[in-house]
XYZ file of N, CA and C in Angstrom:
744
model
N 95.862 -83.560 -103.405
C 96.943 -83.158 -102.508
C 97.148 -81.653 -102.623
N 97.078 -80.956 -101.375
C 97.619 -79.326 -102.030
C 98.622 -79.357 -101.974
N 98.821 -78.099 -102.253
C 100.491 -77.144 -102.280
C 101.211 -77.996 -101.276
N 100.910 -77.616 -100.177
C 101.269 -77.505 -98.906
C 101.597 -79.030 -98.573
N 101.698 -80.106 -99.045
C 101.628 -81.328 -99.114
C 102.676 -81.770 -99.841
N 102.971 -80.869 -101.004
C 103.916 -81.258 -101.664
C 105.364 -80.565 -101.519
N 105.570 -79.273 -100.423
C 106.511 -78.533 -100.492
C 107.078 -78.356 -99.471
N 106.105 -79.004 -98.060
C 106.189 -79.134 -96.748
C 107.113 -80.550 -96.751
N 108.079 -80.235 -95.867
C 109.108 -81.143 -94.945
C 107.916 -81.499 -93.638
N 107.741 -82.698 -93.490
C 107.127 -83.420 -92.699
C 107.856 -83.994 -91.526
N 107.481 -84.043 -90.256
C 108.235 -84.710 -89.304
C 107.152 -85.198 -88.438
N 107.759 -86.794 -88.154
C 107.140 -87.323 -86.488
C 107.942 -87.134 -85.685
N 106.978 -86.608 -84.732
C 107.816 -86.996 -83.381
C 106.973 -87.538 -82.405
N 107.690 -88.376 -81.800
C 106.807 -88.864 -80.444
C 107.581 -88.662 -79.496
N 106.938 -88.609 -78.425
C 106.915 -87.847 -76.710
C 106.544 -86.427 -77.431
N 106.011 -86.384 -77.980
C 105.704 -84.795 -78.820
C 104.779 -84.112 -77.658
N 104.121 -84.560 -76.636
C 103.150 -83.983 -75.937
C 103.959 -83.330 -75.048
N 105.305 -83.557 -74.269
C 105.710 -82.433 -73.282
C 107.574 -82.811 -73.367
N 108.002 -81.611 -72.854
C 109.539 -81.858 -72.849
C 110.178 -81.806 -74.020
N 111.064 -82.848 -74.164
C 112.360 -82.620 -75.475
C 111.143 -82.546 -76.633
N 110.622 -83.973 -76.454
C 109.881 -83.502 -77.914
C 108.738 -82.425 -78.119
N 108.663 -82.106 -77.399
C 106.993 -80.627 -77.496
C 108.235 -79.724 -77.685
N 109.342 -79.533 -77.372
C 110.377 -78.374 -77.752
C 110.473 -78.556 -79.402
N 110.708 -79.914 -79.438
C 111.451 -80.074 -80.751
C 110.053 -79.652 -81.993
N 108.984 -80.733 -81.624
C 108.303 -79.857 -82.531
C 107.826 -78.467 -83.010
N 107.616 -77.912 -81.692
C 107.762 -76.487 -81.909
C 109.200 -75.702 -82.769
N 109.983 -76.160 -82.722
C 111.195 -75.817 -83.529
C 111.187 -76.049 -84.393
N 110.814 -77.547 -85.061
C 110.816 -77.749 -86.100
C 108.857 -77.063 -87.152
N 108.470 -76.600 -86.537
C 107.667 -75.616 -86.644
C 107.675 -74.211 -87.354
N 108.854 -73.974 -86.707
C 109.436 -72.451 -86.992
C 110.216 -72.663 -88.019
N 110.494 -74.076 -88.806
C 111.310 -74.254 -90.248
C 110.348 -74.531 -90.941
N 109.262 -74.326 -90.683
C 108.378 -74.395 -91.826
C 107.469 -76.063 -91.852
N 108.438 -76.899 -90.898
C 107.279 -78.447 -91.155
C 106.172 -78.494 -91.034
N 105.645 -79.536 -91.380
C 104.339 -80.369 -90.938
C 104.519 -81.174 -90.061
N 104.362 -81.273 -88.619
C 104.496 -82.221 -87.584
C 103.202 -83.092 -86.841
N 103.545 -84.336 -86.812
C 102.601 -84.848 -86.436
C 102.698 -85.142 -84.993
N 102.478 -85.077 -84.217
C 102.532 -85.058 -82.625
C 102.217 -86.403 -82.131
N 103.066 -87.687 -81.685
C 102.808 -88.946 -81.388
C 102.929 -88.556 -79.440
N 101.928 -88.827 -79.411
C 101.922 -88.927 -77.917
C 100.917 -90.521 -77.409
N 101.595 -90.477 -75.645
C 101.277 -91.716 -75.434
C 99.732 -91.952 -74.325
N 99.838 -90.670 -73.555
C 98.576 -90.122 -72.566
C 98.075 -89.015 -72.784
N 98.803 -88.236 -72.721
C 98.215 -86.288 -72.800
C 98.080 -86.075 -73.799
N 96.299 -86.370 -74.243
C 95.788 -85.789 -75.152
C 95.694 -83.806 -75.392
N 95.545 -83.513 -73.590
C 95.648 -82.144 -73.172
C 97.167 -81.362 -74.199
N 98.170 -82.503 -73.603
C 99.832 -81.917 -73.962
C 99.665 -81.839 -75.210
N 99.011 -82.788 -75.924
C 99.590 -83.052 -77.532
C 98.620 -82.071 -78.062
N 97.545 -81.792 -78.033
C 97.121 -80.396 -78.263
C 97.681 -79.243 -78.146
N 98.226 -79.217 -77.029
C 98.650 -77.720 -76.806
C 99.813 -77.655 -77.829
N 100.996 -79.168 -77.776
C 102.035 -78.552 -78.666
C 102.047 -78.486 -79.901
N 99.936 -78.595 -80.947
C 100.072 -78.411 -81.642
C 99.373 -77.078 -81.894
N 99.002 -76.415 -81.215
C 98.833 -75.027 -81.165
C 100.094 -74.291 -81.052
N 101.595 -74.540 -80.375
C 102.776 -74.351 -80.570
C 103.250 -74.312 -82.207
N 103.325 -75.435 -82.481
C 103.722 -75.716 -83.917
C 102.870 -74.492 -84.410
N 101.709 -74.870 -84.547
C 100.943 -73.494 -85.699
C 101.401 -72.345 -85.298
N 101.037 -71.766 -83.913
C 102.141 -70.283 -83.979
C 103.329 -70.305 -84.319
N 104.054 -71.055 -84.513
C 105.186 -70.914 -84.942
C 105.710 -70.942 -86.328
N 104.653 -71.636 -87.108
C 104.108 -71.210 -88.435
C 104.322 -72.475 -89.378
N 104.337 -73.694 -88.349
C 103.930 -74.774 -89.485
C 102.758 -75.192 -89.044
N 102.403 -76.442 -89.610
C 100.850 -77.323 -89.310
C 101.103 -78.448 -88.670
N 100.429 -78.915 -87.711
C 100.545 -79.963 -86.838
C 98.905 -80.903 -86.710
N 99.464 -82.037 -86.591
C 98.500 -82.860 -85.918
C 98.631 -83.743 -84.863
N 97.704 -84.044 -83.932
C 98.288 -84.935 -82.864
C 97.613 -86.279 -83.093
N 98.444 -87.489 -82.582
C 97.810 -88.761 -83.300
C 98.294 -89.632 -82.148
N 97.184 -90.279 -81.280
C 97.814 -90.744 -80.080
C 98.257 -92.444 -80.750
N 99.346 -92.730 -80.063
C 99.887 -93.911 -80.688
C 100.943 -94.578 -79.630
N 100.704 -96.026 -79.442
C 101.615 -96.651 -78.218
C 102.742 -96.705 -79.405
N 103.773 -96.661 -78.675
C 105.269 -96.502 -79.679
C 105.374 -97.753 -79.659
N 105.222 -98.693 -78.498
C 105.835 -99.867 -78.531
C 104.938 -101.175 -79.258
N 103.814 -100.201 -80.151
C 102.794 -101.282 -80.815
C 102.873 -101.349 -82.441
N 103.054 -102.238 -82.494
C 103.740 -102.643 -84.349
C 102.260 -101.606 -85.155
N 100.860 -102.279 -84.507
C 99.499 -101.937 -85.365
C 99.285 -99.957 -85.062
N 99.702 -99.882 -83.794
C 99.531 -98.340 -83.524
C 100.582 -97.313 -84.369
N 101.910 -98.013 -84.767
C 102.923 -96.962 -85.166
C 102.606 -97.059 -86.847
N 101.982 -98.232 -87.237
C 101.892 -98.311 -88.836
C 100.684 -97.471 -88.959
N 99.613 -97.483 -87.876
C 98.624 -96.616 -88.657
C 99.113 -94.886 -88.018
N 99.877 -94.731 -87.443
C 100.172 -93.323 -87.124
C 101.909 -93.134 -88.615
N 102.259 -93.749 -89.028
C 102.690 -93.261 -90.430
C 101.047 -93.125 -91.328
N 100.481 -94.602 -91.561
C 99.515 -93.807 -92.314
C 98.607 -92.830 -92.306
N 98.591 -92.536 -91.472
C 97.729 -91.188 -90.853
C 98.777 -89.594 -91.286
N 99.837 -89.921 -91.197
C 100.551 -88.769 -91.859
C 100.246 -89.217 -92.802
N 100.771 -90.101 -93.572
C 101.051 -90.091 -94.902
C 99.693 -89.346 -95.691
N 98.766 -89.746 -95.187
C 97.507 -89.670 -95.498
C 97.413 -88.046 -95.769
N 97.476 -87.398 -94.685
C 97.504 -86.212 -94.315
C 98.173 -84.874 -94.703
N 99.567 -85.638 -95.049
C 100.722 -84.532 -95.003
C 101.543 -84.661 -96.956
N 101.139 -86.242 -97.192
C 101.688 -86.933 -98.092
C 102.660 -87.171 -98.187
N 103.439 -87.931 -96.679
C 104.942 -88.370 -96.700
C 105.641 -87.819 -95.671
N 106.654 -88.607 -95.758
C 107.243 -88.671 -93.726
C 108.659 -88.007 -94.374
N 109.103 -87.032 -93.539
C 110.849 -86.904 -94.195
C 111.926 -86.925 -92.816
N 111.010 -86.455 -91.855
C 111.942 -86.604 -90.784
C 110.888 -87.551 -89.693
N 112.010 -88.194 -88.395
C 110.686 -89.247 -87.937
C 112.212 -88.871 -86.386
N 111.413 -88.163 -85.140
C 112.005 -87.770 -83.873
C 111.594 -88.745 -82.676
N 112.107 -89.791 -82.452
C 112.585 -90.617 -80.876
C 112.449 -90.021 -80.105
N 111.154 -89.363 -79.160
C 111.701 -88.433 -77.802
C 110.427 -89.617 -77.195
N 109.795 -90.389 -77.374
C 109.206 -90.838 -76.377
C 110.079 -91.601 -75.368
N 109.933 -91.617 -73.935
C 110.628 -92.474 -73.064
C 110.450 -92.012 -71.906
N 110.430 -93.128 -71.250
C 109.811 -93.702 -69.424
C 111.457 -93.289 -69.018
N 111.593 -93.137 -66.920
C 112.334 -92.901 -66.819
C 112.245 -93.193 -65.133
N 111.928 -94.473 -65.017
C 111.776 -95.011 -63.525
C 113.256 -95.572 -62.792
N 113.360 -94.940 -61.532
C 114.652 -94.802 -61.468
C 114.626 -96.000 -59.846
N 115.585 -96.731 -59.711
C 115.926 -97.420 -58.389
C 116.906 -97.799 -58.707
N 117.688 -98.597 -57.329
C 119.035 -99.502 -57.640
C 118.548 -100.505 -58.474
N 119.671 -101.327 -59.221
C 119.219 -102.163 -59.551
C 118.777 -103.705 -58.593
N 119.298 -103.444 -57.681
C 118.908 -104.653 -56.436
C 117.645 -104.665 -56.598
N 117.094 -103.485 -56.303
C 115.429 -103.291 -55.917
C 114.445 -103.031 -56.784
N 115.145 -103.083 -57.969
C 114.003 -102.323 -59.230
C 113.087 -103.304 -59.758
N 112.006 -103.549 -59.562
C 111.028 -104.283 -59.686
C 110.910 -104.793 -61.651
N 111.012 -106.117 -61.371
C 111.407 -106.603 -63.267
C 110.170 -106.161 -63.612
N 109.036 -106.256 -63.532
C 108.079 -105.179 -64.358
C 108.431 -104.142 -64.796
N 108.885 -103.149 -64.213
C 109.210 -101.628 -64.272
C 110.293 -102.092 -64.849
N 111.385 -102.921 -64.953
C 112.379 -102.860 -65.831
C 112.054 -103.536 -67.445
N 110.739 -104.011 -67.132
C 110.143 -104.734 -68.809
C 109.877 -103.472 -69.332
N 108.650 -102.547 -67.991
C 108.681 -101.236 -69.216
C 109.049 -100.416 -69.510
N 109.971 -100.016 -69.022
C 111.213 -99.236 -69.435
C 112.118 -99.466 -70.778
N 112.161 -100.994 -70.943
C 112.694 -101.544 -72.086
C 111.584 -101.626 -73.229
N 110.428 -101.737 -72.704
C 108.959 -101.748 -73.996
C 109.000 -100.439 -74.641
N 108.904 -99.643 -73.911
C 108.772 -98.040 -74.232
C 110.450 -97.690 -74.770
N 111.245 -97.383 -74.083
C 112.368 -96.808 -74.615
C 112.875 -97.330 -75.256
N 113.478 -98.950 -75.786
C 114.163 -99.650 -76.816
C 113.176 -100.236 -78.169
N 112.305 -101.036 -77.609
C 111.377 -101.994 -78.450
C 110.771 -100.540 -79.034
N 110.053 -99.023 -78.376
C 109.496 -98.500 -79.060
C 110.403 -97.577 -79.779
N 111.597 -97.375 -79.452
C 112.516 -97.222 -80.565
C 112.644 -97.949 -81.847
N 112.812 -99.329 -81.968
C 112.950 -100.209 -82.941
C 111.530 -100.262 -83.306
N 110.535 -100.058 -83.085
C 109.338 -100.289 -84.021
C 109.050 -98.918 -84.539
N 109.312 -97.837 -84.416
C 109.344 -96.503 -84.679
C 110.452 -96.576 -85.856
N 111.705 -96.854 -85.389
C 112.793 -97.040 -86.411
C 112.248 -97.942 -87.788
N 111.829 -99.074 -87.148
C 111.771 -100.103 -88.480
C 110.150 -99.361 -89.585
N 109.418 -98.570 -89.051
C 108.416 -98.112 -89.869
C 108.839 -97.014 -90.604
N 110.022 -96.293 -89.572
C 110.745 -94.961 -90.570
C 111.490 -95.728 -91.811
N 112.169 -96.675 -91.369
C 113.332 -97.120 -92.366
C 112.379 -97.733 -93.440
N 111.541 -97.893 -93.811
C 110.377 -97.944 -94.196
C 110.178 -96.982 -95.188
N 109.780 -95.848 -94.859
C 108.450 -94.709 -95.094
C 109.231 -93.933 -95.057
N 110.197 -93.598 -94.745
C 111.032 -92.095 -94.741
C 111.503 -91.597 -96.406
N 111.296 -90.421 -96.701
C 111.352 -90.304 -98.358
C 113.376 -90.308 -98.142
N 112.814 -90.445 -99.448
C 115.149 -90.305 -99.668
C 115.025 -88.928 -99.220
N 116.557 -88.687 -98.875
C 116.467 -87.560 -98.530
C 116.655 -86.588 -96.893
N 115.713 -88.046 -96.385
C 115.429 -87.423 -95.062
C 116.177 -88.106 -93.742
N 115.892 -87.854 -92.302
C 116.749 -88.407 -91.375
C 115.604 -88.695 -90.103
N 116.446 -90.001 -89.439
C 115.882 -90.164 -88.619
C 116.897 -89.856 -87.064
N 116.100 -89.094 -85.896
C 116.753 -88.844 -85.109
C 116.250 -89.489 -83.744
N 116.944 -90.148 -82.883
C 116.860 -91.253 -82.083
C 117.514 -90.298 -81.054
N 116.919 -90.629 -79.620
C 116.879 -89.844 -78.148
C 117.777 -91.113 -77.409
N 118.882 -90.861 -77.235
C 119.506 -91.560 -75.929
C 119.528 -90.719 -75.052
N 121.022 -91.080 -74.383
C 121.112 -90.022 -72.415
C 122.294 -90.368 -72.553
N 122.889 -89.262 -71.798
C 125.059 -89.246 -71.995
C 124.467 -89.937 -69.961
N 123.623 -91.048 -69.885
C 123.382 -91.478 -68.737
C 124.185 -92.715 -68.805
N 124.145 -93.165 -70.574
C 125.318 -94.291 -70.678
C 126.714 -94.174 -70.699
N 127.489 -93.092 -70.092
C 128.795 -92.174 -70.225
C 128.612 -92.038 -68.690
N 127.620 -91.451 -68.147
C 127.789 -90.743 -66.693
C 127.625 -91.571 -65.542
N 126.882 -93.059 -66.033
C 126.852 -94.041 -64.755
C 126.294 -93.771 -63.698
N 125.341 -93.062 -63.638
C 124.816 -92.607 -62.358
C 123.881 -93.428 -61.700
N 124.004 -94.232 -60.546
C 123.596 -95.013 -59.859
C 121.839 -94.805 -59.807
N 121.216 -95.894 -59.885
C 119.597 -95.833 -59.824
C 119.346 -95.259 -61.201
N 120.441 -95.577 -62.419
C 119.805 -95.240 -63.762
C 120.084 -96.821 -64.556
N 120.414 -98.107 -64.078
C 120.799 -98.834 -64.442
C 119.646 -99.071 -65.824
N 118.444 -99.648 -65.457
C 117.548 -99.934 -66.684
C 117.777 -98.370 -67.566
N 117.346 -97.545 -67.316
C 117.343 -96.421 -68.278
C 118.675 -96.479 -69.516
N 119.732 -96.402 -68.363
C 120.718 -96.188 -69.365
C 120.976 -97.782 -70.217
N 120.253 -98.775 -69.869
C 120.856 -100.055 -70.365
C 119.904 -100.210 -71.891
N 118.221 -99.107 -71.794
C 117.370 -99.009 -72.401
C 118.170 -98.598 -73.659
N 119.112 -97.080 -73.111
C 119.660 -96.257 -73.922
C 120.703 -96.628 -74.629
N 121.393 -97.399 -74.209
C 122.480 -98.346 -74.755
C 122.115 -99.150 -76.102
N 120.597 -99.712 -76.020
C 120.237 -100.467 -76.803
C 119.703 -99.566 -78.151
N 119.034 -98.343 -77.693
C 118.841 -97.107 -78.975
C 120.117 -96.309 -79.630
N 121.121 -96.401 -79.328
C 122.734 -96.387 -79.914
C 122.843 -97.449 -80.529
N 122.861 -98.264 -80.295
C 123.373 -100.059 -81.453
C 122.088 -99.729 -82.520
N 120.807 -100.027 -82.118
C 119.856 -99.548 -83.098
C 120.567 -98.450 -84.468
N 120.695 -96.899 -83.572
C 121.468 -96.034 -84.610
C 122.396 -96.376 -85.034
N 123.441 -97.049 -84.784
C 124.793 -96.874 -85.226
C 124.238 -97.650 -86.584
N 123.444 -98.867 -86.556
C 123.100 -100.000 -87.127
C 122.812 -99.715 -88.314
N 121.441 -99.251 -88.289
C 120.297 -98.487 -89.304
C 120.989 -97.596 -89.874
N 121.543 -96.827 -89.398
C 122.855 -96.065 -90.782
C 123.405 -96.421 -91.372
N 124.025 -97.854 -91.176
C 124.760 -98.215 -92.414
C 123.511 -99.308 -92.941
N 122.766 -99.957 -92.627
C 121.955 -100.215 -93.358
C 121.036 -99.624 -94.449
N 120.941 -98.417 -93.700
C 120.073 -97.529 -95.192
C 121.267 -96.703 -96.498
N 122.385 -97.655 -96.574
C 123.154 -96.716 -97.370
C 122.454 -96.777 -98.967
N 122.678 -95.961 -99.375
C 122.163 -95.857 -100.955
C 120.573 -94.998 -100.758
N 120.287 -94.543 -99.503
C 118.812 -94.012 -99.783
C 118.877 -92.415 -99.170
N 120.171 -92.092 -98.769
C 120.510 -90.483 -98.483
C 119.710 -90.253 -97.821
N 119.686 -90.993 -96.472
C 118.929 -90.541 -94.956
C 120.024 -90.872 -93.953
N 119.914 -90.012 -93.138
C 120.671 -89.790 -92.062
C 120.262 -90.757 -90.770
N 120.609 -91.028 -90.326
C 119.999 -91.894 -88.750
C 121.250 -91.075 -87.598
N 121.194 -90.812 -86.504
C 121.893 -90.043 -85.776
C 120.937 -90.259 -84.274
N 121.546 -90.279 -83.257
C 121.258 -89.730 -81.854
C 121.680 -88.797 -81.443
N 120.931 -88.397 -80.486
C 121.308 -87.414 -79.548
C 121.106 -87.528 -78.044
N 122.230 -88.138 -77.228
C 122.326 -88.046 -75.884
C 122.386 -86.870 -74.885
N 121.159 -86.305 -74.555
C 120.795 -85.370 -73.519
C 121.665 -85.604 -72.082
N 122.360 -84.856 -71.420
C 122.666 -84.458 -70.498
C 121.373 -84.200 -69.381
N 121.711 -84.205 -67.799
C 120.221 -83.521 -67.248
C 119.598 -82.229 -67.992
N 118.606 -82.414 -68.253
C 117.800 -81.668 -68.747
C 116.437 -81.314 -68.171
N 116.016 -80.115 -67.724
C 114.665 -79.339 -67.584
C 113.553 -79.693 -67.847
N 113.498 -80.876 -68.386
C 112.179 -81.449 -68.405
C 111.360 -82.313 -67.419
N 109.742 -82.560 -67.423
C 109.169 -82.943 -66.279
C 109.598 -84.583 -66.391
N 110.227 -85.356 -67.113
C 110.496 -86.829 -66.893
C 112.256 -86.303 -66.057
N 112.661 -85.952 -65.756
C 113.902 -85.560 -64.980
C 113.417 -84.760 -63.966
N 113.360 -84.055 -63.776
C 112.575 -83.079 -62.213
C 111.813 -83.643 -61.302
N 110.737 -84.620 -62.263
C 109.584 -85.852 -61.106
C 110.296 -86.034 -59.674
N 109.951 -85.565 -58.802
C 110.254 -86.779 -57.900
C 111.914 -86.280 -57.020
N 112.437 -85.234 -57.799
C 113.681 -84.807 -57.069
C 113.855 -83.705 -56.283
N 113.917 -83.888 -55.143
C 114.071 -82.504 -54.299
C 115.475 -81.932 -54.396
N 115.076 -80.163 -54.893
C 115.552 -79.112 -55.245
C 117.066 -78.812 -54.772
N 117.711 -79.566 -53.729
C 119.147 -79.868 -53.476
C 119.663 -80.678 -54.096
N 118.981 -81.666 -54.703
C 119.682 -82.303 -55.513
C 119.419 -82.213 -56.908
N 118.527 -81.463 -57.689
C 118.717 -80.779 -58.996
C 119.454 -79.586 -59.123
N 120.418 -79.485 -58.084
C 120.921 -77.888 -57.907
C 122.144 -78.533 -57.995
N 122.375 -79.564 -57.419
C 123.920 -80.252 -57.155
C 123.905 -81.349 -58.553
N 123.515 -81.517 -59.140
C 123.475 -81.860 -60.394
C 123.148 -80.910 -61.552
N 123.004 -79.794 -61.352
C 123.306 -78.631 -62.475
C 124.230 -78.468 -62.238
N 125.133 -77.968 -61.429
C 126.652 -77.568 -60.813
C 127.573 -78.374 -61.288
N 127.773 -79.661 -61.876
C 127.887 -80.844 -62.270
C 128.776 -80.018 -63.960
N 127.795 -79.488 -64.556
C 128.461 -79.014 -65.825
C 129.474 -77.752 -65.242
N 130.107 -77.845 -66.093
C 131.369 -76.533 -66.913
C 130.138 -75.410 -66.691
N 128.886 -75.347 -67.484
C 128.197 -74.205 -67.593
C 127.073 -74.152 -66.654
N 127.188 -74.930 -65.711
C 126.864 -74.500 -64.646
C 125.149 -74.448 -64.275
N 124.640 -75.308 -64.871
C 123.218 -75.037 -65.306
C 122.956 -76.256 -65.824
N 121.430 -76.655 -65.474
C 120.836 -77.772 -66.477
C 120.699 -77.657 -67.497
N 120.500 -78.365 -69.012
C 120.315 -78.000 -69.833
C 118.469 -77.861 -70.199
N 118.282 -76.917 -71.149
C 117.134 -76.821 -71.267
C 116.497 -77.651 -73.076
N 114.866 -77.578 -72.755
C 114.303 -78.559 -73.899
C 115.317 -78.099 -74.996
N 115.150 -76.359 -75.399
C 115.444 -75.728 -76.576
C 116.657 -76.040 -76.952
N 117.821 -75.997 -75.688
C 119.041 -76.704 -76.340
C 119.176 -78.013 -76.988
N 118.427 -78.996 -76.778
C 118.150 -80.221 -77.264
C 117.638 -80.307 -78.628
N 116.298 -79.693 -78.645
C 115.981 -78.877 -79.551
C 116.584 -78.603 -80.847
N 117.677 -77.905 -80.428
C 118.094 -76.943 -81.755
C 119.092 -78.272 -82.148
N 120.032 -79.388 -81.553
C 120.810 -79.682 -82.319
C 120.018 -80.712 -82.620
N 118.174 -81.506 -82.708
C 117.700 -82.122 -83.602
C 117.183 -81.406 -84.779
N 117.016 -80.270 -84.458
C 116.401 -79.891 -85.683
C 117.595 -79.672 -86.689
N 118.901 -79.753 -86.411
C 119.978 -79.388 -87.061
C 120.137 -80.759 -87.878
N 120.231 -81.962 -87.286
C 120.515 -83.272 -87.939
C 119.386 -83.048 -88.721
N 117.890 -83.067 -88.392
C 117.193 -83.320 -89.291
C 117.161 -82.816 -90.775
N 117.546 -81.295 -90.523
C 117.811 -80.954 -91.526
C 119.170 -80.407 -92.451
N 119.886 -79.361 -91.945
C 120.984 -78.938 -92.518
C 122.273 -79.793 -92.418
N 122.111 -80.607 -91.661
C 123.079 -81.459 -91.122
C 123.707 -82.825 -91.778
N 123.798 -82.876 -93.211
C 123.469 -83.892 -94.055
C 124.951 -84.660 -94.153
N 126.311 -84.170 -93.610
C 127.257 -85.289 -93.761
C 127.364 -85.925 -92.204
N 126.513 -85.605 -91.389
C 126.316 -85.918 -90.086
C 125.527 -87.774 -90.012
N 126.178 -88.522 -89.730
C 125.321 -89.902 -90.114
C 126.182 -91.143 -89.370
N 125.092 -91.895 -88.752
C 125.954 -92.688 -87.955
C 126.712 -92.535 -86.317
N 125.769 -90.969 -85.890
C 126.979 -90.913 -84.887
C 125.884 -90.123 -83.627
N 126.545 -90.947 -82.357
C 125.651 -90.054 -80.967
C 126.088 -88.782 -80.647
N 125.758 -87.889 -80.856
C 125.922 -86.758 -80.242
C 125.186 -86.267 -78.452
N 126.388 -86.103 -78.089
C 126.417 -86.015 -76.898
C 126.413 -84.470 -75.889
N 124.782 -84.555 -75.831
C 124.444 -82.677 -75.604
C 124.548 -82.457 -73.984
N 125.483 -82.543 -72.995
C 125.586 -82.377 -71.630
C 126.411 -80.935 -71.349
N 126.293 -80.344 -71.947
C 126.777 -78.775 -71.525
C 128.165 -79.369 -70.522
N 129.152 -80.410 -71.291
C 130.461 -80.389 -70.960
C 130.671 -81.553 -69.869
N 129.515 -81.991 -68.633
C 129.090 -82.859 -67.591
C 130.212 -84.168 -68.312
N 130.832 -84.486 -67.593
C 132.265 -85.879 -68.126
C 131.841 -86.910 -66.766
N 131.824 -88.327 -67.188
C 131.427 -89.261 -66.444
C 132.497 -89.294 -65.454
């Protein structure tokens, strides 16, 4: 094992290939981690954001892995473990984001919405709660979409609903092992799973929406995971809700 194995703060994240999580790893980059990049298609993305991470002056690897597969998420811990020698932080940004009424939303598209965003929450969760050294925290991706009610988000936010009970849960379950479990509910945010598909009058009239007047961006998201993960240690048990002020 070198140095670097033993002194390095380690983090997963998945959706690590673009958006909240390619922000977050890159941030958590610039504190010095080892990040492993869980992505689900873009082998292209998950490369690039580990050329991010290294300029930014930690070490990264990318390790493609279905979140929502018990055999894919155990061998993407062992593949860190292997690698890095141990998991300390483990980042929730993977998630689908197919939007209709609910009249019309086709129950397929509402199975995978729930495969990917809840089930691959809880199999991500149950391998951290696992493998995570004492010490460390796990940070879980909801949407203040379960606060804002916004019509044609019914599966999403019902996904997101279910990764809050998860957190609230798993925190008091891991008491005695000094890890944090915490969410963070994003507001609209600048990323390409929110922009898909919306013409530019109506991402303009939904920035206008906040107090500050603006969408929020990856980096703001960003900075308050890398905060739980690390400095943030009487923080436990609780959604934090990042909408630049946006009230349902």
């Amino acid at each position: 094992m070198t140095e670097n194995n033993t002194t390095r703060r380690v983090a997963i994240v998945t959706g690590g290939s673009s958006g909240i999580g390619r922000e977050t790893a890159a941030r958590l980059g610039r504190e010095g981690y080892a990040v492993a990049i869980a992505y689900g298609s873009s082998q292209a993305g998950a490369e690039q954001a580990v050329k991010e991470v290294e300029r930014a002056g930690g070490r990264a690897i990318a390790v493609r892995a279905d979140v929502a597969d018990e055999a894919a998420v155990t061998a993407l811990f062992d593949r860190v473990e292997q690698e890095f020698g141990g998991v300390d932080v483990v980042v929730n940004a993977a998630g689908i984001m197919p939007l209709a009424p609910l009249a019309e939303l086709d129950l397929d598209v509402f199975d995978r919405i729930i495969r990917t965003n809840l089930r691959g929450t809880f199999v991500v969760d149950q391998q951290a709660s696992r493998r995570v050294r004492d010490g460390g925290a796990i940070v879980n991706i909801s949407s203040s979409l379960t606060l804002l009610a916004r019509p044609g988000y019914s599966a999403y936010a019902a996904s997101k609903g279910g990764v809050e009970a998860i957190t609230l849960i798993l925190a008091r379950e891991l008491r005695g092992r000094n890890i944090t479990v915490n969410a963070v509910a994003p507001g609209p945010t600048a990323t390409p799973l929110f922009l898909e598909g919306k013409p530019q009058e109506l991402v303009d009239r939904i920035a206008a929406e906040s107090p500050l007047e603006r969408l929020g961006q990856p980096e703001d998201i960003a900075e308050i995971i890398a905060f739980l993960a690390g400095p943030a240690r009487w923080i436990n048990g609780q959604v934090i809700y990042a909408n630049g002020g946006s009230a349902a």
